[in-house]
Short mmCIF file of C-alpha atoms in Angstrom, two decimals:
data_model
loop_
_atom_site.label_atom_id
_atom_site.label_comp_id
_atom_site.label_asym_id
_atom_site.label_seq_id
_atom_site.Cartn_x
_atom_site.Cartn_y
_atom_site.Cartn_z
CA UNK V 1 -18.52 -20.38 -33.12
CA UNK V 2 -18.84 -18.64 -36.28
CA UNK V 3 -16.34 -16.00 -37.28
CA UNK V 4 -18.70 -13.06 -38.27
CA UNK V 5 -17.73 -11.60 -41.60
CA UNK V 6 -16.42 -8.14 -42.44
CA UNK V 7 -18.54 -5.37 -42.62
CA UNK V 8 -18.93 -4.30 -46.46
CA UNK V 9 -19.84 -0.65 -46.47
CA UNK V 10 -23.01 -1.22 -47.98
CA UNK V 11 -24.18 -3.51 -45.08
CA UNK V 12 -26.26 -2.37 -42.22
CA UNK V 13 -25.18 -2.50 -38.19
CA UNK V 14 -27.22 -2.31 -35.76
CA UNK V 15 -26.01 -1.89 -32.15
CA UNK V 16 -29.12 -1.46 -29.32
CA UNK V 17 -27.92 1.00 -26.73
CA UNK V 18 -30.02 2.74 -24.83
CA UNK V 19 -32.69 2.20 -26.78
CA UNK V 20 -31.31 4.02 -29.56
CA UNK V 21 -29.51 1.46 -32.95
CA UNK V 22 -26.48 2.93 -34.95
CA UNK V 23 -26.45 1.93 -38.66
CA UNK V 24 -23.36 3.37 -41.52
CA UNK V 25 -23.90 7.15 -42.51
CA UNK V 26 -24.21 5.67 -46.22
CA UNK V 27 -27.51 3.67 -45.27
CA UNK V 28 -30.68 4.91 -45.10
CA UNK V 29 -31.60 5.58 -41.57
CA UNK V 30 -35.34 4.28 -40.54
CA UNK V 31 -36.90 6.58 -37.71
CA UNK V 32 -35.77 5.98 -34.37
CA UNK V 33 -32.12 5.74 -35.76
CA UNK V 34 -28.93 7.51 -35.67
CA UNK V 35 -26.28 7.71 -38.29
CA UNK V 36 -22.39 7.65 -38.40
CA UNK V 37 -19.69 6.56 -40.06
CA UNK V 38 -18.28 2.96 -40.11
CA UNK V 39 -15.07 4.16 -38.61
CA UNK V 40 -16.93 5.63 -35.96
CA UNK V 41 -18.86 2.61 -35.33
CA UNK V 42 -15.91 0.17 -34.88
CA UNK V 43 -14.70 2.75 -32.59
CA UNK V 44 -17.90 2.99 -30.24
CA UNK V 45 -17.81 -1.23 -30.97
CA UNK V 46 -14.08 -0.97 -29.68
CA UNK V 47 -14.83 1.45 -26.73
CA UNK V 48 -17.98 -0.62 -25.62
CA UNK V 49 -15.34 -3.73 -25.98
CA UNK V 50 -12.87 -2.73 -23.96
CA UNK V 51 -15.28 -1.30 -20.86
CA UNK V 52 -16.00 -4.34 -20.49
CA UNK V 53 -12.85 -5.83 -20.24
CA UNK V 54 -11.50 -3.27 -17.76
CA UNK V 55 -14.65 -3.79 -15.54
CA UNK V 56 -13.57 -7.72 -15.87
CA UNK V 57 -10.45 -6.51 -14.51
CA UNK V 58 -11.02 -3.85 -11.72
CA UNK V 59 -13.40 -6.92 -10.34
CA UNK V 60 -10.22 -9.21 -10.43
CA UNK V 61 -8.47 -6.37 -8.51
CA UNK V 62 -10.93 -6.56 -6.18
CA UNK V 63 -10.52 -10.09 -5.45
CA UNK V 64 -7.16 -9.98 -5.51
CA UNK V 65 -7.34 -8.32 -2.27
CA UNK V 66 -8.82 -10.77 0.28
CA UNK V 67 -9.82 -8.46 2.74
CA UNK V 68 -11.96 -6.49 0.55
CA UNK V 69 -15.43 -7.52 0.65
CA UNK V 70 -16.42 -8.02 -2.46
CA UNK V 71 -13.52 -10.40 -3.10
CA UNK V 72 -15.13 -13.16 -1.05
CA UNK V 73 -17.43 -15.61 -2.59
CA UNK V 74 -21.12 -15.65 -2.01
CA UNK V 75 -20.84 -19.38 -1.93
CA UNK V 76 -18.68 -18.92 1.31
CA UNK V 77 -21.01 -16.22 2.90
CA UNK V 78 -22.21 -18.30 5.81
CA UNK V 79 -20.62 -20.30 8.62
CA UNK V 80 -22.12 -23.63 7.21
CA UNK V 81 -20.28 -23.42 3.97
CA UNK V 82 -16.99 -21.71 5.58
CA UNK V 83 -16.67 -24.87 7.14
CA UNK V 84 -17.20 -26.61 4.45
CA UNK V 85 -14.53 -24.80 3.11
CA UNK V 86 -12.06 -25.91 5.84
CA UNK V 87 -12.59 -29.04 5.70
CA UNK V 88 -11.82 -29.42 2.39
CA UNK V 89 -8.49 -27.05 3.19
CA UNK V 90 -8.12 -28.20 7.07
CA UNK V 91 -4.92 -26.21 8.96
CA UNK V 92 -1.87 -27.58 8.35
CA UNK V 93 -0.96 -26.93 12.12
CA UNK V 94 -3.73 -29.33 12.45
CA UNK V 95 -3.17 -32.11 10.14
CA UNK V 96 0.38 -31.88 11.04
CA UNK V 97 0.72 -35.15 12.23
CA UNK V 98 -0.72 -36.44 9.13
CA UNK V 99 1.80 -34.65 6.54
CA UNK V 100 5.04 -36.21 8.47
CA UNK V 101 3.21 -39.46 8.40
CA UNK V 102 2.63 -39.04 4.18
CA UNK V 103 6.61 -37.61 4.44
CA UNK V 104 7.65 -40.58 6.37
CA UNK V 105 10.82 -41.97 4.68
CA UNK V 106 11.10 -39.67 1.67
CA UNK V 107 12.74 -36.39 1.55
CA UNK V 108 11.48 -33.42 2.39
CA UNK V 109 12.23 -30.48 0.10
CA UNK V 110 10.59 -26.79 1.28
CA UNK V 111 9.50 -24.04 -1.22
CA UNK V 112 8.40 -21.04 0.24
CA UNK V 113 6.84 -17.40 -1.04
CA UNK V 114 8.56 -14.30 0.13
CA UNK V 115 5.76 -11.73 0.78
CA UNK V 116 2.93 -12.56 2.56
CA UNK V 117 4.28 -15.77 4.05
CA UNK V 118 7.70 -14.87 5.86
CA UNK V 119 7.01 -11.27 5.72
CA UNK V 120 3.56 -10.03 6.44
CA UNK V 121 2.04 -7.91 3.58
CA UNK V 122 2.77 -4.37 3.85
CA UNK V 123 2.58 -0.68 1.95
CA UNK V 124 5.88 0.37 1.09
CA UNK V 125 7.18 -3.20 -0.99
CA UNK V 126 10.45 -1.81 0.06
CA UNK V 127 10.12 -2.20 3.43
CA UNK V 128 8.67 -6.30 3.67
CA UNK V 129 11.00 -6.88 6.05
CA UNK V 130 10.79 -10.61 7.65
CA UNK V 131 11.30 -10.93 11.63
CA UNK V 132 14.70 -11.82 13.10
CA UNK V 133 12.62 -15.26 14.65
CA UNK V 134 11.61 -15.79 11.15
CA UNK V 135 15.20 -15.80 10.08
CA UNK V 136 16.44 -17.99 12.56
CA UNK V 137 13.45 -19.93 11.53
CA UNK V 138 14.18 -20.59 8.05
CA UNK V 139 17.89 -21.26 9.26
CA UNK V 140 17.20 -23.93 11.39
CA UNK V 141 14.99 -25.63 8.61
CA UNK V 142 17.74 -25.51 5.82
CA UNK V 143 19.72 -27.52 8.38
CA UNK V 144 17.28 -30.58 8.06
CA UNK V 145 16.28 -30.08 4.32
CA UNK V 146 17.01 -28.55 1.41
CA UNK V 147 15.07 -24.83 1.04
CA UNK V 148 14.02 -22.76 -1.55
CA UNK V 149 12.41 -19.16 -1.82
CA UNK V 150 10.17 -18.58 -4.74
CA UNK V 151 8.92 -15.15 -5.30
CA UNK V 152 7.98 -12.53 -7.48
CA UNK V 153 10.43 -10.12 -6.11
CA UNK V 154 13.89 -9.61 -8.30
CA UNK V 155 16.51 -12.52 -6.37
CA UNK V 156 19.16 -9.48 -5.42
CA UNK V 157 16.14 -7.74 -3.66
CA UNK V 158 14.99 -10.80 -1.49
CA UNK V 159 18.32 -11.99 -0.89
CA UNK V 160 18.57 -8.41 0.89
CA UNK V 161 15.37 -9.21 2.70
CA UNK V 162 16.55 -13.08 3.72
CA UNK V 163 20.17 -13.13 4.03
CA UNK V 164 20.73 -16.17 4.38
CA UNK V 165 23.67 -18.12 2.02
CA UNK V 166 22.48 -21.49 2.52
CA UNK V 167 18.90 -21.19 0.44
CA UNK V 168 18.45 -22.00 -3.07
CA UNK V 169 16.80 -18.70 -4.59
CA UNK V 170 14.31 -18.38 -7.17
CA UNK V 171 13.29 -14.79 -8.36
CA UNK V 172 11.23 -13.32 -10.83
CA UNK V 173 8.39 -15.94 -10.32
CA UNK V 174 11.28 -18.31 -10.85
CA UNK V 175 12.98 -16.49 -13.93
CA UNK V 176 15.99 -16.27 -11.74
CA UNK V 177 17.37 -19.00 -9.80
CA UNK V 178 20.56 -19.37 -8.32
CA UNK V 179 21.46 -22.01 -5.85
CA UNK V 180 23.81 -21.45 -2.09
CA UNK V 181 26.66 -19.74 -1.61
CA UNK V 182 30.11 -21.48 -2.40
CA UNK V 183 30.77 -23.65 0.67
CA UNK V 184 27.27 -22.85 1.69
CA UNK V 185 25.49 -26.12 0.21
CA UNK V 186 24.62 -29.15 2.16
CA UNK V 187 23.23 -30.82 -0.80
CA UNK V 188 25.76 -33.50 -2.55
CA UNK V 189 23.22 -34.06 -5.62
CA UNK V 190 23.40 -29.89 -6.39
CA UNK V 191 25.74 -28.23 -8.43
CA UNK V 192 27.72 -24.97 -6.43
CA UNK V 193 27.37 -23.26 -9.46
CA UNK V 194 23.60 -23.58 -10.44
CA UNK V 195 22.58 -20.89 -11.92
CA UNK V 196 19.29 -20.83 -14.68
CA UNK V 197 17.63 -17.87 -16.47
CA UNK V 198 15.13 -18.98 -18.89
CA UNK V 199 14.45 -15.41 -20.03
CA UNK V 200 18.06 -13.40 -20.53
CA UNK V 201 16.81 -12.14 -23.60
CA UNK V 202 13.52 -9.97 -22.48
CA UNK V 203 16.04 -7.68 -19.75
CA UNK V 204 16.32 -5.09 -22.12
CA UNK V 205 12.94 -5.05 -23.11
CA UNK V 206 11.45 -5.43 -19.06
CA UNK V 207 14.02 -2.08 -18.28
CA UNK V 208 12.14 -0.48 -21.43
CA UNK V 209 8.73 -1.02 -20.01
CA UNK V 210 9.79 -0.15 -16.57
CA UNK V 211 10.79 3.39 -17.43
CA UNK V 212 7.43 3.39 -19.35
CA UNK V 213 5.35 2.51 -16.42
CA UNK V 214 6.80 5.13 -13.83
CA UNK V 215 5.90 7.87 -16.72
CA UNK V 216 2.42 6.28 -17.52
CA UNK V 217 1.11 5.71 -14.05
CA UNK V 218 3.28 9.10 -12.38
CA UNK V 219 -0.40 10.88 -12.27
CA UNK V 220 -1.87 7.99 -10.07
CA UNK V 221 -1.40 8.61 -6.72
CA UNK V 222 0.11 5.58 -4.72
CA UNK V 223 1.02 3.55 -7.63
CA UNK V 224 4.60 2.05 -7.02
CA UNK V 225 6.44 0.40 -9.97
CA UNK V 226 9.22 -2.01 -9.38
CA UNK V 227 11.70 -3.47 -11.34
CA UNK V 228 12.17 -7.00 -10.91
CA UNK V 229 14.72 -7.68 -13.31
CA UNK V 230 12.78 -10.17 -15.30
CA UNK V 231 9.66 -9.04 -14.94
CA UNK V 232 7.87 -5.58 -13.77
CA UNK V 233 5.65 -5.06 -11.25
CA UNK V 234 2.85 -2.58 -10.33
CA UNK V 235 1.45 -1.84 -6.93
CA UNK V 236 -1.84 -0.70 -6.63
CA UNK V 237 -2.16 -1.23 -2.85
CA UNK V 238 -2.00 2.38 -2.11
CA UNK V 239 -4.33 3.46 -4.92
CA UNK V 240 -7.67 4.59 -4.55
CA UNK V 241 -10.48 2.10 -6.00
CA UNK V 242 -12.37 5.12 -7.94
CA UNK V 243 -8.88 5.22 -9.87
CA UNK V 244 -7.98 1.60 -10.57
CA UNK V 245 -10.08 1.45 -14.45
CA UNK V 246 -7.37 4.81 -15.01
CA UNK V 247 -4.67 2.53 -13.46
CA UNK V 248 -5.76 -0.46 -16.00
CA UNK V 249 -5.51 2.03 -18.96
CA UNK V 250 -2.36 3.14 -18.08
CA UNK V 251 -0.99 -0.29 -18.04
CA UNK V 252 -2.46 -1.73 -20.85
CA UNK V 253 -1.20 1.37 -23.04
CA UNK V 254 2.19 0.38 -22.32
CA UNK V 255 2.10 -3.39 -22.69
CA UNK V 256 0.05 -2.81 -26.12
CA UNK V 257 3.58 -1.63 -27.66
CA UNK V 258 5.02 -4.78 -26.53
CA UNK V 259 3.11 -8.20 -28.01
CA UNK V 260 5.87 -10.18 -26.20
CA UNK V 261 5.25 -9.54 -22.79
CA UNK V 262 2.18 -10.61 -20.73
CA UNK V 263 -0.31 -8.98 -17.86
CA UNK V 264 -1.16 -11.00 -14.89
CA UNK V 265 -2.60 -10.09 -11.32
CA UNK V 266 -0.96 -11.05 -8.06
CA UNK V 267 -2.08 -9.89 -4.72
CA UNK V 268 -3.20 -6.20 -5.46
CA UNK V 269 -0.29 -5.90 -7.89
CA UNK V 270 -0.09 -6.46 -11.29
CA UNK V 271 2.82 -8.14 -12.79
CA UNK V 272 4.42 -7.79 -16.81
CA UNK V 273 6.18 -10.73 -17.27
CA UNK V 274 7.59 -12.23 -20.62
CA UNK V 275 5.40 -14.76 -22.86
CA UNK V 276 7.19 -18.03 -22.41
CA UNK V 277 5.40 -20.87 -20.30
CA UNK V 278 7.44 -20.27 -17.13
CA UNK V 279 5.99 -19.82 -13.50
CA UNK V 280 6.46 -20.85 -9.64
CA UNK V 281 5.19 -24.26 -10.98
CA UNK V 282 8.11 -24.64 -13.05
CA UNK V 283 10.44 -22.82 -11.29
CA UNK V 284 9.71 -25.86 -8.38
CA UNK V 285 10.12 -28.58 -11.16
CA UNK V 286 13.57 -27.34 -11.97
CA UNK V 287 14.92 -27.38 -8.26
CA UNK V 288 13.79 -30.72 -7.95
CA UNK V 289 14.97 -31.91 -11.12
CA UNK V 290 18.13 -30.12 -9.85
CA UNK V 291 18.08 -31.50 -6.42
CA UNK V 292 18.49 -35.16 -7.90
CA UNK V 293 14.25 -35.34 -6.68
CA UNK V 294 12.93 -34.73 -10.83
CA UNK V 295 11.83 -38.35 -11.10
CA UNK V 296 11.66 -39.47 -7.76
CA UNK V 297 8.94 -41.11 -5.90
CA UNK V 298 10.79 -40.64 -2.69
CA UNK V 299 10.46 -36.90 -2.13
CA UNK V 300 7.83 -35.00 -0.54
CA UNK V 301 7.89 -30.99 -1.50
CA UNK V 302 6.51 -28.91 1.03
CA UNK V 303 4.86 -25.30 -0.82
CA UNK V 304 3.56 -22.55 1.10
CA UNK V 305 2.59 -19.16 -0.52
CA UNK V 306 -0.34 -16.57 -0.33
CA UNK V 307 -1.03 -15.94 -3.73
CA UNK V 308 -2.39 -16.46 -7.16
CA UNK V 309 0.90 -16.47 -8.87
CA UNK V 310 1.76 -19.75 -6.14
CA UNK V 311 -1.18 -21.44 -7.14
CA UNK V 312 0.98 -22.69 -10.31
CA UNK V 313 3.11 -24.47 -7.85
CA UNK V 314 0.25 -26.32 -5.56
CA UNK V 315 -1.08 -27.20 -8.90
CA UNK V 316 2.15 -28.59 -10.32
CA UNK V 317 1.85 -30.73 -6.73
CA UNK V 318 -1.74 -31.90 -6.93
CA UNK V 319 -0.78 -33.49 -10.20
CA UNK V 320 2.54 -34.96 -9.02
CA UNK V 321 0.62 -36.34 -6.76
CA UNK V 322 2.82 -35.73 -3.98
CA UNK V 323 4.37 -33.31 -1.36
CA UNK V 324 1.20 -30.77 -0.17
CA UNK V 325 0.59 -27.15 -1.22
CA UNK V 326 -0.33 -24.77 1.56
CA UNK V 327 -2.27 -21.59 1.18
CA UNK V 328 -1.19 -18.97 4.01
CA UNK V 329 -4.60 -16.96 4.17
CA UNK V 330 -7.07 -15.74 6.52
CA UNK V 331 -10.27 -16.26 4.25
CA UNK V 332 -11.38 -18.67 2.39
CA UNK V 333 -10.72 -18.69 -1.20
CA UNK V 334 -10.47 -21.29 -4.45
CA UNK V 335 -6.78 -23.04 -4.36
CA UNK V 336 -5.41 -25.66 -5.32
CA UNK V 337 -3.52 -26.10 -1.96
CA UNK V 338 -4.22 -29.00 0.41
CA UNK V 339 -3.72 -27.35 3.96
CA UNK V 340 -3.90 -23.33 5.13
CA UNK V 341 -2.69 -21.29 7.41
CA UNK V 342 -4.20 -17.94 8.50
CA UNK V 343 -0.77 -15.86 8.81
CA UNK V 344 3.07 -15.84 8.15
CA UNK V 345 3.26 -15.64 12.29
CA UNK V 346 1.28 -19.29 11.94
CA UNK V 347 3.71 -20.22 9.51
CA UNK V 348 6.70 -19.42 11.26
CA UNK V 349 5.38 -19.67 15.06
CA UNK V 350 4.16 -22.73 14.82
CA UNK V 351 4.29 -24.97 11.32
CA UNK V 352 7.62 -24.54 9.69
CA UNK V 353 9.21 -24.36 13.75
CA UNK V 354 7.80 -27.73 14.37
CA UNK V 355 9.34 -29.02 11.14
CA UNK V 356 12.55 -27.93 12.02
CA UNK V 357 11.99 -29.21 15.46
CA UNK V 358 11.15 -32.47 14.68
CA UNK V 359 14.13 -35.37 13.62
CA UNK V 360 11.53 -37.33 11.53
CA UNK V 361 12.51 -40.39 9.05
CA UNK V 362 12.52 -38.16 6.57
CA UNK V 363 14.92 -35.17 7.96
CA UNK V 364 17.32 -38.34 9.17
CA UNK V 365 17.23 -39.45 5.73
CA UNK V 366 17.96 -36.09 4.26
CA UNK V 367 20.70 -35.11 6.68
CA UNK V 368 22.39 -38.56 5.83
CA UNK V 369 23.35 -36.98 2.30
CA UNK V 370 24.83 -33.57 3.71
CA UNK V 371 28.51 -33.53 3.75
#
């Protein structure tokens, strides 16, 4: 497409709205037209611009929420086409015999999302608490195989949350990761000492914006900002839809200062992160790599999350090739995750119990490399 060229202040503009044009002050104005100034046109041109871009992204909000009605596809409105759905995504609780038969022999590896898939999705981020059986849980499955969190949440915070030594951590939507406890590894391949933080240099600049955002977004009622070390987050769960395009200003105003640092949307949160080409996707990468798994065809990574910022990671899987993303979710939505599974009581109840339940090929083969 064709760059337009600069306006010249002899040229005319026209701009239809509301049946009314807009042409320069220094033209002559036909009837039916209004005058004003150039500057005053690239403003209204700027204003009209950016409406539309916050009503692009108060309808992203809305989907990011996938109870909200609007968020579900039209495509997906009847039972026909949910099943379609489904079987294109079947439950992993289902299939389960069929992902230990693709795992047979190879190792296992498990990556799992904090909120939303061992803690159900509340409020109050600060109080995402996961269930003692959900604990034990996780425990028993970092006997049989290696196990990783992945989340958006700052790694000191969900540490807190999980407390458990033995996992390999990876906060900050994998900006942070840090591997067990000394003495707390089973892993021969893994360093005790792993330890990677591919963006050191933006913590001065995410604490800046952090103070920013609690002034900014202090007159929105139920906004909660939270520092995440490497990257900041905003909660709009709380906040009122009529007030979500002020929310969007707010935001933007702030990250406009700083040309380093990018916007994305999560699960009715928005998240500033900083502009280098890092995500879940490549925080999994890295633990394999570090795992000794990097360039292995004899590992199967197991990925469950419940949102967009996770779909990085089932991609990153699809196009390995191997291993299977699943999508913890009650509705339907577009993923790049092979299985679902409606809840984190699902996940824990049922799927990731029966992996730690079951001495497959694979766990045998893992558990003959633990010291």
């Amino acid at each position: 497409m064709e760059k337009p060229n600069r306006m010249s202040e002899s040229q005319n503009v026209v701009v239809s709205e509301a049946a009314r044009s807009i042409i320069p002050n220094n033209s002559s104005a036909p009837p039916g037209f209004i005058s004003i100034s150039k500057k005053k046109l690239l403003k209204n041109l700027e204003i009209i611009n950016d409406g539309e871009r916050i009503n692009a992204w108060v309808d992203s909000m809305r989907a990011s929420s996938p109870t909200h009605p609007k968020s579900l596809p039209s495509s997906i409105s009847s039972e026909q086409q949910l099943s379609s759905w489904i079987m294109q995504h079947p439950s992993a609780l289902e299939m389960f015999e069929k992902i230990t038969e693709a795992s047979g022999g190879k190792q296992i590896v498990i990556f799992l999302d904090y909120d939303g898939t061992l803690s159900p999705i509340v409020d109050d981020p600060d109080r995402a608490f996961m269930s003692s059986k959900m604990r034990r849980t996780v425990k028993k499955l970092a006997k049989c195989f290696p196990t990783a969190i992945v989340t958006g949440r700052c790694l000191d915070k969900v540490y807190n949350f999980v407390k458990l030594a033995e996992l390999y951590y990876a906060g900050s939507h994998g900006m942070d990761i840090k591997g067990p406890a000394k003495g707390f590894s089973r892993h021969k391949r893994v360093k005790q000492s792993l330890l990677y933080q591919p963006a050191s240099d933006y913590l001065p600049m995410i604490d800046e914006v952090y103070r920013q955002l609690l002034e900014k977004t202090k007159s929105t009622p139920g906004v909660i900002v939270e520092n995440n070390k490497f990257c900041a987050s905003v909660h709009f769960r709380c906040v009122d839809e009529k007030k979500w395009s002020e929310l969007v200003l707010q935001v933007r105003s702030v990250l406009n200062e700083y040309p380093r640092l990018k916007l994305n949307q999560g699960r009715k949160v928005f998240e500033i992160r900083p502009m280098i080409e890092w995500d879940k996707g490549k925080a999994l990468e890295f633990l394999l790599e570090s795992l000794g798994f990097g360039n292995s065809n004899n590992v199967f990574p197991v990925y469950i999350g419940d949102d967009r910022t996770d779909e990085d990671a089932f991609k990153l899987l699809r196009d390995r090739g191997e291993g299977c993303g699943v999508l913890v979710s009650k509705f339907p939505k577009d993923t790049d995750a092979s299985y679902y599974l409606q809840d984190p009581s699902e996940a824990s109840d049922e799927f990731l119990a029966t992996i730690g339940g079951v001495e497959t090929n694979a766990a045998k083969s893992v558990k003959r490399m633990y010291v």
